[in-house]
Structures are given as C-alpha cells and as structure tokens.
Amino acid sequence: MTMGPGNTVPGEGRSDYPWLDRVHSPADFRTWPADDLQQLAADVRRAILHTTSRTGGHVGASLGAVEVLLAAHRVFDTPHDRLVIDIGHQAYGHKLVTGRRGAFDQLRQLEGPSGFLKRHESPYDIWEAGHSSTSLSAALGMAVARDLHGESHHVVALIGDGAMTAGLSWEALNQIGHLQRRLIVILNDNSMSIAPNVGALSAYLTDLRVRPSYRRLKQDLDVLLKSLPVVGGRLRKVAERVKDGVKHLVLPRNVFEELGFLYLGPLDGHDLSQLIPTLERAAQVDGPVLLHVVTQKGKGFHPAEAAPAKFHGPGPFDVVSGQFVKKTQAPSYSQVVADTLIAMAHTNPQIVAITAAMPDSTGLDRFQAAFPDRAFDVGIAEQHATTFAAGLAASGLRPAFLVYSTFLQRAYDQVVHDVAHQNLPVVFGVDRAGLVGADGATHQGVYDIAYLRAIPNLSVAMGKDEADTRQLLFSAFQQPGPVAVRYPRGAGRGVPLTEPLTGVPWGTGEWLAHGEDATLVGFGPIVYTALAAAEELARRGFHVGVASARFAKPLDEGILARAAAESRIVVTLEEHVAAGGFGAAVLEWAERTGTHTPIRVLALPDTFVDHGPVEHFLALYGLTAEGVAARVASWLEPARRRA
Ligand SMILES: Cc1ncc(C[n+]2csc(CCOP(=O)(O)OP(=O)(O)O)c2C)c(N)n1
C-alpha cells in the first residue's frame, strides 16, 4: 500500500515519512545537522511524488528544489526573514514544511492548496506569483522597506535560470547592484526552463558551472580566503571587499560580480552540507549576494530526470514507471494550430513562429521540427518576443507568436506600441484563452479580449471549434495588419479537420439557428454551450437562435443587427470577464447604433477565479448549458406570462 503523508502503517506505528512527521514548521529542523536534513529531503520528495502522481502538477521543478528550500528555511528565520520564491511552481517542498502537509493531497484541487504560493494560505508565503521573474524586484522592494523601517531581517529571493533570462530580472539586478542593500539571491540553475533553457545567458551560466579550471581555482581561493579572520560589523563588509579584490587579481569577474554582487558558487544544490554553510556565509554579507546553485530538474525520480520537459507540469502518472495516465482525446487546439502553421509555412516561406520558453505546450516544437530555421524560442521574454515579431514583420516576414493569453499580458505595451501602432502583420496565437483549471488565478486567460480589443488596428478572433480556428488562422495571415486568434486550453471537440484551408470572410460570424424569442451570440467554443442551451429552451417552448460571432473586433454587425431585429433579446456568451469583453463590445455597438433590443451579457464576474475544475466554475457562474438556459428562460418568462 502506498501511504499518504502523515500515515502510519496500521498496528506498527511506523510511518512512511518518519522525518517529515517531525516537522510542523521550519523551526522544527533548524538545529538539525545536514545529514538529518538530507533524510527529510527524501521524505519530502516521496510526499511530492505521492500526491502529484495523482493530482498532476509541477513535479520536476519541485523535486529539484527540495534541498535548496530546506536549506533556506534551516538557515533563515522564516517567515520573519523573507523568502521570496519566483513563480512558486517549485515550492511544493516549501508547502510541505510550512504547515500544509495535511492538505497537500488536495494540491491544485478545488479548495485545496494552490499549486503556487498564496498569502492567505500561509504566513510563509510572503509573495504570490505564477508568472515568472518577479522575485528580484519584489525582494529588493522588501529590502528597501526593511531599511527604511529600521528593521534587520534577511531578504532571500529564489529564482531559476529560466526566470533569470527575463528582462524584468535584469531590470532588478541593475537596481540591486546600484542600491547595494543586504539581499541574497539564490540562482537555482538546472539548465532547464520548461524545455532546455536557451540563449546566451544560459550558455554563460553553463560556462560558469563547468569551466573546470575556473571552478578549481575559485574553490582553492575560497578556502584560502575563508581562512582569513572573521570580523564583525562594518569591518566585515570591508573584509569581504578585500577578499573579493584579492580573488579578482587572479580570476576574471563574472557578470554578477560586475553588477555589484558578491558571487558564491557554483555549488551542488542537492548537497545540504554545502548549502547550509554557504547560506550562513551569505547571511553575514552586508550587501547583495548571488549564490549560484546547480540542481537537477526531477531529482530523485528517474523518469523525471530523464524527461524533464515532460515532467515540468504533467497530469497524473504512475509513480513506479513514470507512465502518464493517458486519456484518449482529440488533438489539442495548440497542436491543431501548430499543424496549420506548418501546412501554411510549406507554401509561404515568409511564415516564421516564435515562443517564449514554451515550445512543447504551444506546439512550436512541431513547427521547429519541420522548419528549424524559422522557429524561435526567445526564452521567458514575452516583451522581447513581441517586438522581435514586429521587427520580423517590418522586414517582410509573417511571424506568429504562440503565447498563452495570460503571459501576453506582460507584453501589452509592445503589442500597442511596436505591433499595432505600426500596423504590422503579426499573428498572435493566443493559447489557453478562457478558464484553465488547476493552475488557477494567475493563469486564467480571461482578460485578453478586453486588453486587446482596446487597441486600434488589431483584430480579435476566436473560432467555435478547432476547424474554425484553422480557418481563422489561415485568414489571419491574409490580413495586412495584426491579428489575435484566441483558442482554449486542451483538446478540441474532435470535429473533422479535412476541409481545405480557404479562410473566412474577415469580420464575419456564422448563423447556426434562428429564433424569435432570443438569439444567443457566442464568442468561441461557448457557442456549443449556446446550442445546447437553445435545445433545452426549445423543450421549454422558446424559439432561440444561435450565432457564432468569430470576431470580437471587427464585430459582425450584420449578425447583430439581424439578431436584434428578429428576436426579443440578444444574449452574448463568452468565457472571459464581462468588463471590456465581447458582450461589452456588443453593448457598445447597441449604444452606437441606437439599438433598443435588450442585450444581456453572460460572462465571468469581476473576480479572480481560483484553481479547480473548469466545469465547476462554469456552473458557478452560470455558463453551462443548464445555467444559460435557466437565465435566458428567467428573462423570457415574464413576457410570456404577460402575453
Ligand atoms: C511570464 C511567464 N512566462 C512563461 C511562464 C511559464 N513557465 C512556468 S515555469 C517556466 C520555466 C521556469 O524555468 P526556471 O525559472 O529555470 O525554473 P525551473 O522550472 O527550471 O525550476 C515557464 C516558462 C511563466 N510562468 N511566466
């Protein structure tokens, strides 16, 4: 029998997690020697695997960061000392030792612990994220606040090599080096982003890690310099500087040192006997320190070590073999989009494709296999990706940037200023548009219609299914200006994809049924919900039409005008917040045209939607077929009673 965390073998009183059982908070292991902590790390790994093999989650990153997180909690007086964790996807070990072990089996489930950090979950979660590369800026803010408040705690940021590539991280490094506040950055370098990390910085880190002569010389020097007498107070800073100066007589400075950090490492991020004393040393330094630790993504679980990209964020898997629990389902929207791009790229040599560190999940890996010279992984750099695409488009290429709705948020000014303002023909494949489920609030793609629709020159489209998505994508590449084609997370509906790519007339939707009581106008796959709702309403005696809008911008005004003319109410549907969304666009149209037919907007409310099954939230917010039918009936019934 596999035991859950905290379980004991009945009758024997023997636990599967003897070390973890002793830990309720980090205070419980602050006096433990490195060897005992190494045992705790093994328990934490087993607990992570036990849960994630059933819930799915960020397995590889969390297995890789166990020792680093334990060492940080061991050395620093958290939560009094602030531990700021970048993204938070690697923090399952942190959750297990900071009071959430009992609930950990419910990880990423409705009402269970989030897959990221949440301030309301624990006082140890002092910073929330989900998007990358925020930790250094936040940590510097906390360090400056500490100093202004006359406080003395430590501030420690943990950031991965992938997250370190983003511009935001370098903006923070720039100011940290300038301000010289007491701040420790732990750079968790596993040479992986989701896929292998790419770019010149990644190559540079590899160089720092593996150049043996540098390492040996540095280690010898570190030993030598450590033997110099320790001094206290202000003198310590001077002493560190002198040591540093001596070192650089022999060793070239690396980039972090040039930026004003004391650089420690590289060291084995799984070896607590190295991590603990080095962090203790870092804690003595009166200025910014960068501790470079080398870890292995998926550490301790062979299938994840062997295939780290697959185990970045898998669904459930077999904990012995590492085989994924497979569901047979239609190809995903991302796959269909990638295959469509490939098909078009065969005949159009101007088409190129970009991802920001998500080649597997956006389908760019497929495009890359077909056109290695025309595919670009820019790292976690959505802003750069967007302006890079603009540059490509300004020179005659037809770039597609495949990006999650939620991560495109980061590139807003680039979309406005570099792409749309110059009316450059960049196609944004806006993936994971709509609710996403287990990743929760930071990953819900429910704002992009609003933030994109406001931008002149930019069209915003969404098909009702994957066949429609293909045709919209084809048409997008015929446009002279920028286009965002949205599509949801996960499998398509399994509709046939055999039709030739002919596209759709730009800015047109499609009628699926007509009815004089109401017309439901859906934007995206929610059109199928509208069809099912119309059937339910028909059973209740209402005649309800359905149209697929396909465009939130430009709107198909013909469909709207006819819907308003032939039915008593027009109802819009979308999986997006109501504010600024598709329904809001229709309301603006009604106001502009003086249309008096009542318009009702069915959309998500003005709240962050947490993690949990998409179906749950659709039901909660009345966006299932039953919910839609009930609400439409409630609007139609009073008039029927009067008639
Ligand atoms: C702005 C942004 N873009 C993309 C992502 C998706 N994402 C989640 S984790 C990750 C890789 C992070 O790599 P790294 O920081 O090295 O951490 P590791 O997973 O290797 O521990 C990416 C690209 C994100 N969270 N935020």
CSV table of C-alpha atoms and ligand atoms in Angstrom, one decimal, residues 58 61 86-87 89-90 130-132 159-164 188 190 192-194 197 297 312 356-358 380 382 407 410 443, ligand 1:
chain,number,residue,atom,x,y,z
A,58,HIS,CA,4.9,20.9,-11.3
A,61,ALA,CA,10.9,21.8,-10.6
A,86,ASP,CA,10.0,33.1,-8.1
A,87,ILE,CA,6.9,31.7,-9.9
A,89,HIS,CA,5.8,26.2,-9.1
A,90,GLN,CA,8.9,24.7,-7.5
A,130,GLY,CA,2.6,32.2,-11.1
A,131,HIS,CA,4.2,34.4,-13.8
A,132,SER,CA,8.0,34.4,-13.8
A,159,ILE,CA,14.9,32.3,-8.8
A,160,GLY,CA,15.5,29.7,-11.6
A,161,ASP,CA,17.9,30.1,-14.5
A,162,GLY,CA,14.8,30.2,-16.9
A,163,ALA,CA,13.2,33.1,-14.9
A,164,MET,CA,16.6,34.8,-14.7
A,188,ASN,CA,18.7,27.7,-9.0
A,190,ASN,CA,19.1,23.4,-13.7
A,192,MET,CA,16.1,24.0,-17.9
A,193,SER,CA,13.3,26.4,-18.4
A,194,ILE,CA,10.3,24.2,-19.2
A,197,ASN,CA,16.9,26.8,-21.4
A,297,LYS,CA,15.2,19.0,-12.5
A,312,HIS,CA,7.5,20.0,-15.9
A,356,ALA,CA,8.6,32.5,-25.2
A,357,ALA,CA,10.0,29.4,-23.5
A,358,MET,CA,7.0,27.2,-24.1
A,380,ILE,CA,10.9,33.8,-20.9
A,382,GLU,CA,7.2,37.9,-23.9
A,407,PHE,CA,1.6,35.7,-20.5
A,410,ARG,CA,3.3,41.1,-19.9
A,443,HIS,CA,-3.1,31.5,-15.4
B,1,LIG,C1,5.9,35.4,-17.7
B,1,LIG,C2,5.9,33.9,-17.8
B,1,LIG,N1,6.1,33.2,-19.0
B,1,LIG,C3,6.0,31.9,-19.0
B,1,LIG,C4,5.8,31.1,-17.9
B,1,LIG,C5,5.6,29.6,-18.0
B,1,LIG,N2,6.7,29.0,-17.2
B,1,LIG,C6,6.4,28.4,-16.0
B,1,LIG,S1,7.7,27.7,-15.3
B,1,LIG,C7,8.7,28.1,-16.6
B,1,LIG,C8,10.1,27.7,-16.6
B,1,LIG,C9,10.9,28.4,-15.5
B,1,LIG,O1,12.2,28.0,-15.5
B,1,LIG,P1,13.1,28.2,-14.3
B,1,LIG,O2,12.9,29.6,-13.7
B,1,LIG,O3,14.5,27.8,-14.6
B,1,LIG,O4,12.6,27.2,-13.2
B,1,LIG,P2,12.6,25.6,-13.2
B,1,LIG,O5,11.2,25.2,-13.6
B,1,LIG,O6,13.6,25.1,-14.2
B,1,LIG,O7,12.9,25.2,-11.8
B,1,LIG,C10,8.0,28.8,-17.6
B,1,LIG,C11,8.5,29.2,-18.8
B,1,LIG,C12,5.6,31.8,-16.7
B,1,LIG,N3,5.3,31.2,-15.5
B,1,LIG,N4,5.6,33.2,-16.7
